[in-house]
Amino acid sequence: MDFTTETCTDLFTALAARMAAERDALCALDGLIGDADHGIAMEQGMQAAARAVPNLPTLQDQFNAAAKAFLNAVGASSGPLYATALMRAAKAAGPRAAMPRAETPALIAAMAEGIAHRGKAEPGQKTMLDAWAPAAEAARSGASWPEILIAAENGADATANMQASLGRAARLGERSLGHKDPGAVSASMIIAEFAKALG
Amino acid sequence: MDFTTETCTDLFTALAARMAAERDALCALDGLIGDADHGIAMEQGMQAAARAVPNLPTLQDQFNAAAKAFLNAVGASSGPLYATALMRAAKAAGPRAAMPRAETPALIAAMAEGIAHRGKAEPGQKTMLDAWAPAAEAARSGASWPEILIAAENGADATANMQASLGRAARLGERSLGHKDPGAVSASMIIAEFAKALG
Amino acid sequence: MSLTQKLINDGNAAVDEMLAGVLAAHPKHLRLAAPRAVVAQNGPRPGKVALVIGGGSGHEPTFLGFVGKGLADACAVGNVFASPPPQPCVDAAMAADGGAGVLFMYGNYAGDVMNFDMATELLEMEGIEARTVLTTDDIASSADPAKRRGVAGNVFIFKAAGAAADLALPLDQVERIARHANARTYTMGVALSACSLPQTRRLNFDLPSGEMEIGMGIHGEPGIRRGALKPANAVADEIMDAILAEMNAPAGAKVAVLVNSLGSTPLMELYILYARVAERLAAANLMIHSSLVGPYCTSMEMAGASITVMHLDDELTQMLDHPCDCAMFRVG
Amino acid sequence: MSLTQKLINDGNAAVDEMLAGVLAAHPKHLRLAAPRAVVAQNGPRPGKVALVIGGGSGHEPTFLGFVGKGLADACAVGNVFASPPPQPCVDAAMAADGGAGVLFMYGNYAGDVMNFDMATELLEMEGIEARTVLTTDDIASSADPAKRRGVAGNVFIFKAAGAAADLALPLDQVERIARHANARTYTMGVALSACSLPQTRRLNFDLPSGEMEIGMGIHGEPGIRRGALKPANAVADEIMDAILAEMNAPAGAKVAVLVNSLGSTPLMELYILYARVAERLAAANLMIHSSLVGPYCTSMEMAGASITVMHLDDELTQMLDHPCDCAMFRVG
Ligand SMILES: Nc1ncnc2c1ncn2[C@@H]1O[C@H](COP(=O)(O)OP(=O)(O)O)[C@@H](O)[C@H]1O
Ligand SMILES: Nc1ncnc2c1ncn2[C@@H]1O[C@H](COP(=O)(O)OP(=O)(O)O)[C@@H](O)[C@H]1O
Ligand SMILES: [Mg+2]
Ligand SMILES: [Mg+2]
Ligand SMILES: [Mg+2]
Ligand SMILES: [Mg+2]
């Protein structure tokens, strides 16, 4: 069972539904250390992406269309970060209508690179990269999807003990301690949907 | 024991203290059908009056000084109404340093006339006159201070069943039903302090 | 019940401290003529009718903010939600008097009427003629136009009268134009939250989430009824239905529009309302000549909004367009 | 928790509906160049540097309200509290470009930087030079001036840059003046309540009665610390102590002052604060050249206020006094 353009369409449908379901919880998390809109950004971005991906010939076209749609629907921090992530995924998937499932963890590694590149973040700064980077490392080391997901979730959990040094929460200093980074939490949810669809 | 300028000073001290104590309750009452400030007006007015009355030679001077002080401290509806009431009381008391207690109910009758004159109100319109008018009627018919007070309190209670047709509450129509008029309630408190001081 | 959150020092001093701040911030526009009586630096002049406005505090920029060249010459400042006493009204009138008479303008509230009437009597004793035009634009407040309250429409009505006075028209004409402006100005509002007085810091009334007061005044008085909080377009429609019926303007008529915040309702919501108001006016074939959107007549931190439409004719158009330069309001 | 009370139709449509209302209310000032890209009717012109501002919605009158002759030429409009995507930034820049280069100005937030930087790359491909000056006036947000947020001081900083561009200075000069203005502008604020996004209608955070957030931003982000709600003068003193220390201006220097409402804090409270700010500046021998008091940079219905002081020199004084005529802001 390859990862096909149909699976990809379903994946984005699932991502949009998941973000809609988590919207208020993610906003509440962002309210504690940020501006309470992260759930809205992720919902709107993934819904726009889900509308953009059907009926495109290749996975590359799909991820590129998702990137553009996400960016234009959202702006914010999440927009450029996920747009870049999705463009890297497009490149990793390549101009083909399907890719072998065994190759799909490479998408996670590519997305993590895109986020790191765009956000100029390092792990440990309490951002979404703290979920994406360990997931990418697991992916690169040949881990299974469940293992990748656990790496992401552990990474997201660990942000609770970090003091933010990038993004909106960076101005909080010590007050950011004790709360998980909303972007890291949504990242682990996204990776969970990837794992469900591709694992 | 006559009603002397000293008793008069004490009376205004008591009125100021009473209005301060009732301020928030009167504001809450006014909030139901008006603009929630009646307690503030009465507190500020009576405090200004209490500051104005000491060390004046006659009761007339005292009530006139109280009238002017109340008016200038307050404005609002209560200002002109109580200023006029107090000026009428001044006239009734006359240029003397003391008046026999038996004559003092005439003060209430005079004040009620002042309020009716200034406000162009009739009983039954759900205003302070609905406490002052029955009290004045009792006073004119030779009732004792406790009887005058009971007339005022019954009058104030009765405003709960009236629909306002004057003042701020008049715009409420039926929505003014079921709530006592704050001006009538403060009136009965004022008359209670007169009764305590003069009865 | 917990106390409301306010940046004040002492509730009883709030009005005087505010006034000190206003005078400090606007020295080119305003000066104090006497306690609680503010006069325009550039406004009153010999031979010109003096327009004197006033009322309770808590409605800022109404009334203070509308004092200046081309609009009101002076203002009497009351306590929060309380008419000023007669003395500041007299002082404001004397400071603004240019020998051509004084026009008092203020909202139609029992307390204001009693205090300004006493001021008028005092001025008479000084040989100064003072007339009064009450604003009564709140169409929700009574079926009888004469019994209505004055609310946000004040801005347009004062503006028209101030322009007439600035054009050096005689008192009769200024009064006529003021009455004409008032007769053609229609306002209705809704409240989404209570406000609180600085002295008590208690909410004026209880409004559960999901409800609103319809036909609300600007002092936290209850409205004509309480109903479910509706979407902005439905609220605008209900208000515009009432205003358009009352105004009964012929197709092609010109109007001025004010979408006003009662305090904490932000511009985002006002502009959402405005979009609908503009649609409704277009559908009724009425031409928007000018618009104001913002907090013009407030109840401190109350949430809610009002919509005002003034039915213009050539004279009122001229008066609204006439330049004015006030501490908190400018035209031209 | 109950939903907050808002006059909106659909939380997701609020920004676009607001924009429709703004365009309907201000046809003489604004037109839509492309979706979410607003350009001044009278502003951009050949040979003039295009000043393009932008950011999230919910801060009105910032940013939209500062588009007009003499100030910003165009504005990119984001979702509530969210940077606009690159496309509207590009569209706004293209619509305003007069061939003399584009200056992007916006508050220093990670999201805005990423989106405007992407826009700059896209413009480069079109052969349009776009430079960027970030505003960083919030002294509470970091010890390092370069890492600070841009908040209400935007008004003064954009104003200075807009005047420089209006005077037809070259891009280098406009950029220099913008940086100079930003370096001399100091803001700090406190929040007394949370706000809520139109989509969720949930309060951003929990602030018990009797407490305040000190050093609050304009998106409901927590401040530098939470403390007891203090009297207005104490709040003004704490902020002025910080600003005066940071500004370190010599006696006799001129300043411009902005006392800004975050939304629901009414003029009464702002003027009470202003009175104290004026006292503190006088005590420090600083001269107030001009003042703004009102809601200039808001967080929708949030309660609270910020104080901004700009340390003027002759050049900045000239830039602030230069006339501008925007939809929601005018000078001269
Ligand atoms: N430079 C960055 N690199 C990586 N992630 C970042 C960066 N800046 C912010 N983030 C992430 O973005 C999240 C916030 O996203 P969102 O709330 O949608 O945007 P905004 O901060 O603009 O409101 C943060 O929780 C953090 O994970
Ligand atoms: N015309 C009037 N005649 C007599 N009493 C009046 C009149 N108008 C108002 N009142 C009284 O004034 C009270 C309100 O006083 P207050 O709250 O101090 O003034 P305001 O209405 O100006 O806020 C009402 O409860 C009513 O008893
Ligand atoms: Mg956020
Ligand atoms: Mg009252
Ligand atoms: Mg009152
Ligand atoms: Mg945001």
Tab-separated table of N, CA, C and O in Angstrom, chain A residues 27-36 172 175 179, chain C residues 5, chain D residues 1 4 81 190-197 200-208 211-223 225-226 262 299 301-304:
chain	number	residue	atom	x	y	z
A	27	CYS	N	-5.889	27.113	21.416
A	27	CYS	CA	-5.996	28.546	21.725
A	27	CYS	C	-5.783	28.779	23.218
A	27	CYS	O	-5.102	29.732	23.619
A	28	ALA	N	-6.355	27.915	24.025
A	28	ALA	CA	-6.210	28.085	25.470
A	28	ALA	C	-4.738	27.937	25.872
A	28	ALA	O	-4.218	28.713	26.675
A	29	LEU	N	-4.060	26.949	25.284
A	29	LEU	CA	-2.617	26.786	25.546
A	29	LEU	C	-1.849	28.036	25.135
A	29	LEU	O	-0.988	28.522	25.859
A	30	ASP	N	-2.176	28.565	23.949
A	30	ASP	CA	-1.486	29.762	23.453
A	30	ASP	C	-1.823	30.966	24.341
A	30	ASP	O	-0.995	31.867	24.505
A	31	GLY	N	-3.013	30.953	24.927
A	31	GLY	CA	-3.397	32.056	25.812
A	31	GLY	C	-2.491	32.146	27.033
A	31	GLY	O	-2.241	33.236	27.558
A	32	LEU	N	-1.959	31.002	27.457
A	32	LEU	CA	-1.132	31.004	28.665
A	32	LEU	C	0.217	31.669	28.442
A	32	LEU	O	0.756	32.309	29.340
A	33	ILE	N	0.777	31.517	27.247
A	33	ILE	CA	2.104	32.105	27.017
A	33	ILE	C	2.163	32.923	25.735
A	33	ILE	O	3.207	33.471	25.401
A	34	GLY	N	1.049	33.000	25.009
A	34	GLY	CA	1.065	33.735	23.750
A	34	GLY	C	-0.227	34.499	23.558
A	34	GLY	O	-0.777	35.036	24.517
A	35	ASP	N	-0.721	34.537	22.330
A	35	ASP	CA	-1.860	35.397	22.033
A	35	ASP	C	-3.132	34.628	21.722
A	35	ASP	O	-4.057	35.176	21.120
A	36	ALA	N	-3.190	33.392	22.147
A	36	ALA	CA	-4.439	32.628	22.181
A	36	ALA	C	-5.042	32.338	20.818
A	36	ALA	O	-6.231	32.045	20.719
A	172	LEU	N	8.371	36.373	27.891
A	172	LEU	CA	7.852	36.000	29.208
A	172	LEU	C	8.928	35.607	30.198
A	172	LEU	O	8.678	35.566	31.400
A	175	ARG	N	8.187	33.132	33.191
A	175	ARG	CA	6.742	32.871	33.226
A	175	ARG	C	6.313	31.870	32.164
A	175	ARG	O	5.201	31.370	32.195
A	179	HIS	N	4.308	25.597	31.167
A	179	HIS	CA	3.282	25.466	30.134
A	179	HIS	C	3.918	24.904	28.870
A	179	HIS	O	4.985	25.343	28.456
C	5	GLN	N	-12.438	46.725	37.443
C	5	GLN	CA	-11.030	47.111	37.308
C	5	GLN	C	-10.938	48.491	36.647
C	5	GLN	O	-11.279	48.632	35.468
D	1	MET	N	-17.021	28.098	30.924
D	1	MET	CA	-16.837	29.554	30.843
D	1	MET	C	-17.756	30.102	29.754
D	1	MET	O	-17.851	29.531	28.676
D	4	THR	N	-17.751	35.468	25.408
D	4	THR	CA	-17.719	36.925	25.517
D	4	THR	C	-18.760	37.525	24.567
D	4	THR	O	-19.153	36.912	23.589
D	81	PHE	N	-4.702	39.293	15.398
D	81	PHE	CA	-3.447	38.987	16.087
D	81	PHE	C	-2.511	38.105	15.270
D	81	PHE	O	-1.663	37.403	15.833
D	190	VAL	N	-0.052	48.385	30.952
D	190	VAL	CA	-0.614	47.420	31.901
D	190	VAL	C	-1.972	46.957	31.372
D	190	VAL	O	-2.674	47.727	30.726
D	191	ALA	N	-2.323	45.729	31.671
D	191	ALA	CA	-3.638	45.213	31.278
D	191	ALA	C	-4.459	44.950	32.521
D	191	ALA	O	-3.952	44.437	33.518
D	192	LEU	N	-5.729	45.309	32.440
D	192	LEU	CA	-6.649	45.102	33.564
D	192	LEU	C	-7.686	44.027	33.260
D	192	LEU	O	-8.462	43.646	34.135
D	193	SER	N	-7.719	43.589	32.024
D	193	SER	CA	-8.589	42.463	31.688
D	193	SER	C	-8.034	41.800	30.442
D	193	SER	O	-7.215	42.382	29.741
D	194	ALA	N	-8.497	40.609	30.169
D	194	ALA	CA	-8.125	39.906	28.948
D	194	ALA	C	-8.996	40.407	27.803
D	194	ALA	O	-9.906	41.210	27.992
D	195	CYS	N	-8.711	39.951	26.602
D	195	CYS	CA	-9.618	40.161	25.479
D	195	CYS	C	-9.953	38.781	24.931
D	195	CYS	O	-9.556	37.769	25.499
D	196	SER	N	-10.708	38.742	23.871
D	196	SER	CA	-11.116	37.448	23.333
D	196	SER	C	-11.134	37.522	21.819
D	196	SER	O	-11.479	38.552	21.245
D	197	LEU	N	-10.758	36.425	21.194
D	197	LEU	CA	-10.761	36.366	19.739
D	197	LEU	C	-12.185	36.147	19.243
D	197	LEU	O	-12.962	35.417	19.869
D	200	THR	N	-13.235	32.380	18.971
D	200	THR	CA	-13.451	31.537	20.149
D	200	THR	C	-14.355	32.193	21.174
D	200	THR	O	-15.022	31.517	21.936
D	201	ARG	N	-14.363	33.511	21.206
D	201	ARG	CA	-15.105	34.271	22.216
D	201	ARG	C	-14.827	33.745	23.631
D	201	ARG	O	-15.708	33.661	24.480
D	202	ARG	N	-13.568	33.402	23.856
D	202	ARG	CA	-13.103	32.997	25.194
D	202	ARG	C	-12.038	33.997	25.623
D	202	ARG	O	-11.190	34.369	24.815
D	203	LEU	N	-12.045	34.355	26.890
D	203	LEU	CA	-11.026	35.278	27.369
D	203	LEU	C	-9.648	34.652	27.201
D	203	LEU	O	-9.447	33.482	27.533
D	204	ASN	N	-8.709	35.448	26.674
D	204	ASN	CA	-7.346	34.983	26.412
D	204	ASN	C	-6.641	34.444	27.635
D	204	ASN	O	-5.787	33.593	27.539
D	205	PHE	N	-6.925	35.052	28.767
D	205	PHE	CA	-6.294	34.586	30.003
D	205	PHE	C	-7.177	35.014	31.155
D	205	PHE	O	-8.153	35.732	30.980
D	206	ASP	N	-6.800	34.563	32.309
D	206	ASP	CA	-7.578	34.738	33.503
D	206	ASP	C	-6.912	35.805	34.352
D	206	ASP	O	-5.747	35.665	34.713
D	207	LEU	N	-7.621	36.888	34.631
D	207	LEU	CA	-7.017	37.924	35.475
D	207	LEU	C	-8.007	38.224	36.589
D	207	LEU	O	-9.047	38.822	36.357
D	208	PRO	N	-7.700	37.802	37.802
D	208	PRO	CA	-8.659	38.007	38.897
D	208	PRO	C	-8.837	39.499	39.176
D	208	PRO	O	-7.924	40.295	38.947
D	211	GLU	N	-6.145	42.464	40.332
D	211	GLU	CA	-4.790	42.263	39.828
D	211	GLU	C	-4.631	42.904	38.464
D	211	GLU	O	-5.602	43.233	37.793
D	212	MET	N	-3.384	43.096	38.063
D	212	MET	CA	-3.118	43.585	36.709
D	212	MET	C	-1.862	42.920	36.177
D	212	MET	O	-1.055	42.397	36.928
D	213	GLU	N	-1.762	42.922	34.849
D	213	GLU	CA	-0.562	42.423	34.176
D	213	GLU	C	0.284	43.634	33.829
D	213	GLU	O	-0.174	44.542	33.135
D	214	ILE	N	1.512	43.650	34.284
D	214	ILE	CA	2.403	44.788	34.059
D	214	ILE	C	3.365	44.451	32.928
D	214	ILE	O	3.947	43.375	32.914
D	215	GLY	N	3.493	45.411	31.993
D	215	GLY	CA	4.365	45.162	30.851
D	215	GLY	C	3.707	44.289	29.818
D	215	GLY	O	4.330	43.474	29.158
D	216	MET	N	2.421	44.496	29.701
D	216	MET	CA	1.565	43.728	28.795
D	216	MET	C	1.799	44.145	27.352
D	216	MET	O	2.018	45.327	27.077
D	217	GLY	N	1.669	43.201	26.441
D	217	GLY	CA	1.715	43.524	25.022
D	217	GLY	C	0.342	43.914	24.504
D	217	GLY	O	-0.540	44.289	25.273
D	218	ILE	N	0.174	43.815	23.197
D	218	ILE	CA	-1.119	44.194	22.629
D	218	ILE	C	-1.833	43.016	21.995
D	218	ILE	O	-2.700	43.170	21.166
D	219	HIS	N	-1.458	41.815	22.395
D	219	HIS	CA	-2.146	40.629	21.886
D	219	HIS	C	-2.630	39.758	23.023
D	219	HIS	O	-2.885	38.585	22.851
D	220	GLY	N	-2.731	40.326	24.201
D	220	GLY	CA	-3.110	39.485	25.311
D	220	GLY	C	-1.985	38.583	25.783
D	220	GLY	O	-2.200	37.709	26.616
D	221	GLU	N	-0.784	38.775	25.260
D	221	GLU	CA	0.331	38.001	25.813
D	221	GLU	C	0.512	38.430	27.258
D	221	GLU	O	0.371	39.604	27.586
D	222	PRO	N	0.884	37.511	28.128
D	222	PRO	CA	1.148	37.935	29.505
D	222	PRO	C	2.244	38.999	29.534
D	222	PRO	O	3.045	39.102	28.605
D	223	GLY	N	2.243	39.784	30.585
D	223	GLY	CA	3.235	40.851	30.724
D	223	GLY	C	4.496	40.350	31.400
D	223	GLY	O	4.764	39.149	31.445
D	225	ARG	N	5.137	40.805	34.618
D	225	ARG	CA	4.729	40.200	35.876
D	225	ARG	C	3.302	40.591	36.191
D	225	ARG	O	2.749	41.521	35.613
D	226	ARG	N	2.731	39.849	37.120
D	226	ARG	CA	1.382	40.148	37.575
D	226	ARG	C	1.490	40.806	38.940
D	226	ARG	O	2.332	40.421	39.749
D	262	LEU	N	-5.998	50.285	25.717
D	262	LEU	CA	-5.912	48.981	25.064
D	262	LEU	C	-7.266	48.547	24.526
D	262	LEU	O	-7.363	47.539	23.840
D	299	SER	N	-6.189	46.171	21.773
D	299	SER	CA	-6.313	44.716	21.720
D	299	SER	C	-7.793	44.395	21.849
D	299	SER	O	-8.224	43.807	22.830
D	301	GLU	N	-11.244	44.375	23.006
D	301	GLU	CA	-11.924	44.862	24.205
D	301	GLU	C	-11.081	44.755	25.471
D	301	GLU	O	-11.615	44.849	26.589
D	302	MET	N	-9.801	44.585	25.334
D	302	MET	CA	-8.979	44.487	26.532
D	302	MET	C	-9.020	45.793	27.335
D	302	MET	O	-9.029	46.890	26.774
D	303	ALA	N	-9.031	45.688	28.650
D	303	ALA	CA	-8.930	46.869	29.507
D	303	ALA	C	-7.473	47.065	29.877
D	303	ALA	O	-6.745	46.106	30.118
D	304	GLY	N	-7.070	48.319	29.914
D	304	GLY	CA	-5.695	48.627	30.252
D	304	GLY	C	-5.237	49.820	29.460
D	304	GLY	O	-6.000	50.387	28.668
